[in-house]
């Protein structure tokens, strides 16, 4: 049975992205620094279909494991707008369901990525993603508001945070507008490194 999860980096003061996000400024002002650990990993560049990276240890395995467990993705329209002009062809290699009010034909990329634009809400996107996932898990890719929706509905089973020791000071917080009565949290694993701390959480949903 598919689990629903997210896997995201945040700054030490809780920001998912910086100010002034746009397709010309992905992840906002200073936002790319949240992911500096990832840019050192060979697995990250392998996922992009490129050569690169310096490290191939436990952090690369974290990236590989996340891709391996994912059978389908769900994301919000703002994240899609930001990435559409920047992502390489067939980045996701799975079906991606985009929550939007815009009516648009599916975007079939070369390879195995198709973007479907869902106009009738979270539950509809989730049901379609489950069918695509074929028993694998469903990753809520972002942005922060989309993750918040799934948390507040009690739909998330687990997540990983990569907490980077930088202070952004402003931007988009991952855990704003959260209904804290919707779930309890426990820590399953902590993996320290020089550039970030990886923490795996399990949720007990109360919805």
GROMACS .gro file of C-alpha atoms in nm:
model
  207
    1UNK     CA    1   0.000   0.000   0.000
    2UNK     CA    2   0.137   0.341  -0.097
    3UNK     CA    3   0.262   0.574   0.173
    4UNK     CA    4   0.251   0.950   0.138
    5UNK     CA    5   0.566   1.143   0.224
    6UNK     CA    6   0.772   1.452   0.159
    7UNK     CA    7   1.148   1.504   0.157
    8UNK     CA    8   1.268   1.863   0.175
    9UNK     CA    9   1.544   2.093   0.289
   10UNK     CA   10   1.487   2.386   0.523
   11UNK     CA   11   1.704   2.655   0.678
   12UNK     CA   12   1.781   2.651   1.049
   13UNK     CA   13   1.510   2.913   1.103
   14UNK     CA   14   1.252   2.701   0.924
   15UNK     CA   15   1.237   2.844   0.573
   16UNK     CA   16   1.161   2.625   0.274
   17UNK     CA   17   1.252   2.902   0.027
   18UNK     CA   18   1.369   3.262   0.026
   19UNK     CA   19   1.190   3.579  -0.080
   20UNK     CA   20   1.116   3.673  -0.442
   21UNK     CA   21   1.062   3.326  -0.584
   22UNK     CA   22   1.008   3.314  -0.958
   23UNK     CA   23   1.115   3.108  -1.261
   24UNK     CA   24   1.407   3.350  -1.288
   25UNK     CA   25   1.495   3.310  -0.918
   26UNK     CA   26   1.425   2.946  -0.825
   27UNK     CA   27   1.382   2.879  -0.451
   28UNK     CA   28   1.405   3.255  -0.388
   29UNK     CA   29   1.680   3.475  -0.250
   30UNK     CA   30   1.941   3.253  -0.082
   31UNK     CA   31   1.722   2.947  -0.120
   32UNK     CA   32   1.967   2.738  -0.318
   33UNK     CA   33   2.207   2.745  -0.020
   34UNK     CA   34   1.961   2.522   0.168
   35UNK     CA   35   2.057   2.244  -0.072
   36UNK     CA   36   2.436   2.282  -0.079
   37UNK     CA   37   2.475   1.934   0.072
   38UNK     CA   38   2.283   1.785  -0.219
   39UNK     CA   39   2.495   1.952  -0.486
   40UNK     CA   40   2.797   1.758  -0.357
   41UNK     CA   41   2.629   1.420  -0.412
   42UNK     CA   42   2.690   1.203  -0.717
   43UNK     CA   43   2.337   1.065  -0.686
   44UNK     CA   44   2.191   1.413  -0.737
   45UNK     CA   45   2.366   1.461  -1.069
   46UNK     CA   46   2.287   1.104  -1.173
   47UNK     CA   47   1.917   1.185  -1.125
   48UNK     CA   48   1.964   1.480  -1.361
   49UNK     CA   49   2.131   1.254  -1.617
   50UNK     CA   50   2.464   1.430  -1.570
   51UNK     CA   51   2.811   1.363  -1.441
   52UNK     CA   52   2.907   1.549  -1.127
   53UNK     CA   53   2.931   1.549  -0.751
   54UNK     CA   54   3.213   1.464  -0.515
   55UNK     CA   55   3.054   1.226  -0.266
   56UNK     CA   56   2.895   0.884  -0.294
   57UNK     CA   57   2.824   0.784   0.065
   58UNK     CA   58   2.526   0.780   0.298
   59UNK     CA   59   2.387   1.111   0.171
   60UNK     CA   60   2.391   0.990  -0.188
   61UNK     CA   61   2.207   0.681  -0.066
   62UNK     CA   62   1.941   0.903   0.090
   63UNK     CA   63   1.880   1.059  -0.251
   64UNK     CA   64   1.877   0.721  -0.426
   65UNK     CA   65   1.637   0.574  -0.172
   66UNK     CA   66   1.396   0.865  -0.211
   67UNK     CA   67   1.383   0.824  -0.589
   68UNK     CA   68   1.353   0.446  -0.556
   69UNK     CA   69   1.051   0.456  -0.323
   70UNK     CA   70   0.861   0.715  -0.527
   71UNK     CA   71   0.596   0.595  -0.769
   72UNK     CA   72   0.425   0.930  -0.836
   73UNK     CA   73   0.453   1.298  -0.741
   74UNK     CA   74   0.209   1.570  -0.638
   75UNK     CA   75   0.300   1.940  -0.650
   76UNK     CA   76   0.139   2.281  -0.645
   77UNK     CA   77   0.106   2.510  -0.943
   78UNK     CA   78   0.352   2.769  -0.811
   79UNK     CA   79   0.626   2.509  -0.785
   80UNK     CA   80   0.545   2.383  -1.132
   81UNK     CA   81   0.557   2.735  -1.278
   82UNK     CA   82   0.896   2.791  -1.120
   83UNK     CA   83   1.038   2.464  -1.246
   84UNK     CA   84   0.881   2.427  -1.590
   85UNK     CA   85   1.138   2.647  -1.763
   86UNK     CA   86   1.432   2.522  -1.556
   87UNK     CA   87   1.398   2.146  -1.510
   88UNK     CA   88   1.568   1.912  -1.755
   89UNK     CA   89   1.353   1.686  -1.970
   90UNK     CA   90   1.226   1.376  -1.786
   91UNK     CA   91   1.358   1.482  -1.446
   92UNK     CA   92   1.090   1.301  -1.248
   93UNK     CA   93   1.062   0.980  -1.452
   94UNK     CA   94   0.717   0.927  -1.300
   95UNK     CA   95   0.370   1.075  -1.334
   96UNK     CA   96   0.340   1.418  -1.171
   97UNK     CA   97   0.004   1.559  -1.059
   98UNK     CA   98  -0.010   1.939  -1.045
   99UNK     CA   99  -0.277   2.103  -0.827
  100UNK     CA  100  -0.411   2.401  -1.020
  101UNK     CA  101  -0.719   2.597  -1.121
  102UNK     CA  102  -0.582   2.621  -1.475
  103UNK     CA  103  -0.728   2.381  -1.730
  104UNK     CA  104  -0.449   2.242  -1.941
  105UNK     CA  105  -0.375   1.933  -2.145
  106UNK     CA  106  -0.133   1.683  -1.996
  107UNK     CA  107   0.231   1.754  -2.076
  108UNK     CA  108   0.400   1.436  -2.195
  109UNK     CA  109   0.777   1.467  -2.189
  110UNK     CA  110   1.033   1.255  -2.365
  111UNK     CA  111   1.104   0.953  -2.148
  112UNK     CA  112   0.867   0.854  -1.868
  113UNK     CA  113   0.747   1.184  -1.717
  114UNK     CA  114   0.392   1.309  -1.771
  115UNK     CA  115   0.248   1.613  -1.592
  116UNK     CA  116  -0.127   1.600  -1.526
  117UNK     CA  117  -0.309   1.917  -1.424
  118UNK     CA  118  -0.571   1.850  -1.157
  119UNK     CA  119  -0.855   2.099  -1.109
  120UNK     CA  120  -1.072   1.918  -0.853
  121UNK     CA  121  -0.861   1.914  -0.540
  122UNK     CA  122  -0.616   1.726  -0.324
  123UNK     CA  123  -0.819   1.407  -0.286
  124UNK     CA  124  -0.859   1.370  -0.662
  125UNK     CA  125  -0.486   1.419  -0.720
  126UNK     CA  126  -0.407   1.167  -0.449
  127UNK     CA  127  -0.637   0.902  -0.590
  128UNK     CA  128  -0.487   0.941  -0.937
  129UNK     CA  129  -0.134   0.935  -0.796
  130UNK     CA  130  -0.209   0.610  -0.610
  131UNK     CA  131  -0.315   0.449  -0.936
  132UNK     CA  132   0.005   0.564  -1.107
  133UNK     CA  133   0.230   0.459  -0.821
  134UNK     CA  134   0.157   0.086  -0.857
  135UNK     CA  135   0.219   0.021  -0.490
  136UNK     CA  136   0.517   0.254  -0.453
  137UNK     CA  137   0.497   0.567  -0.240
  138UNK     CA  138   0.369   0.911  -0.331
  139UNK     CA  139   0.594   1.211  -0.278
  140UNK     CA  140   0.444   1.552  -0.207
  141UNK     CA  141   0.709   1.750  -0.388
  142UNK     CA  142   0.604   2.098  -0.278
  143UNK     CA  143   0.576   2.384  -0.247
  144UNK     CA  144   0.529   2.457   0.119
  145UNK     CA  145   0.154   2.534   0.094
  146UNK     CA  146   0.088   2.202  -0.079
  147UNK     CA  147   0.276   2.013   0.193
  148UNK     CA  148   0.080   2.207   0.457
  149UNK     CA  149  -0.249   2.103   0.295
  150UNK     CA  150  -0.157   1.736   0.312
  151UNK     CA  151  -0.036   1.765   0.672
  152UNK     CA  152  -0.353   1.942   0.786
  153UNK     CA  153  -0.569   1.676   0.620
  154UNK     CA  154  -0.381   1.404   0.807
  155UNK     CA  155  -0.259   1.243   0.485
  156UNK     CA  156   0.119   1.229   0.540
  157UNK     CA  157   0.275   0.908   0.674
  158UNK     CA  158   0.638   1.018   0.710
  159UNK     CA  159   0.887   1.279   0.599
  160UNK     CA  160   1.255   1.368   0.591
  161UNK     CA  161   1.391   1.713   0.667
  162UNK     CA  162   1.740   1.820   0.567
  163UNK     CA  163   1.810   2.104   0.812
  164UNK     CA  164   2.089   2.331   0.691
  165UNK     CA  165   2.279   2.559   0.934
  166UNK     CA  166   2.199   2.885   0.757
  167UNK     CA  167   1.965   3.168   0.858
  168UNK     CA  168   1.752   3.304   0.575
  169UNK     CA  169   1.561   3.547   0.797
  170UNK     CA  170   1.259   3.569   0.567
  171UNK     CA  171   1.084   3.380   0.292
  172UNK     CA  172   0.840   3.088   0.289
  173UNK     CA  173   0.821   2.877   0.603
  174UNK     CA  174   0.749   2.507   0.570
  175UNK     CA  175   0.536   2.477   0.883
  176UNK     CA  176   0.325   2.793   0.878
  177UNK     CA  177  -0.053   2.747   0.912
  178UNK     CA  178  -0.021   2.394   1.048
  179UNK     CA  179  -0.303   2.244   1.255
  180UNK     CA  180  -0.093   2.089   1.531
  181UNK     CA  181  -0.390   1.879   1.646
  182UNK     CA  182  -0.391   1.686   1.316
  183UNK     CA  183  -0.098   1.456   1.400
  184UNK     CA  184   0.175   1.355   1.643
  185UNK     CA  185   0.540   1.320   1.544
  186UNK     CA  186   0.822   1.087   1.638
  187UNK     CA  187   1.183   1.078   1.523
  188UNK     CA  188   1.289   0.758   1.347
  189UNK     CA  189   1.648   0.842   1.253
  190UNK     CA  190   1.901   1.125   1.266
  191UNK     CA  191   2.191   1.135   1.019
  192UNK     CA  192   2.443   1.414   1.085
  193UNK     CA  193   2.683   1.557   0.829
  194UNK     CA  194   2.898   1.865   0.781
  195UNK     CA  195   2.650   2.066   0.571
  196UNK     CA  196   2.314   1.951   0.708
  197UNK     CA  197   2.132   1.725   0.954
  198UNK     CA  198   1.894   1.469   0.804
  199UNK     CA  199   1.601   1.376   1.030
  200UNK     CA  200   1.342   1.111   0.945
  201UNK     CA  201   1.002   1.161   1.110
  202UNK     CA  202   0.700   0.934   1.141
  203UNK     CA  203   0.349   1.073   1.177
  204UNK     CA  204   0.054   0.941   1.372
  205UNK     CA  205  -0.241   1.107   1.203
  206UNK     CA  206  -0.551   1.193   1.405
  207UNK     CA  207  -0.788   1.273   1.123
   0.00000   0.00000   0.00000
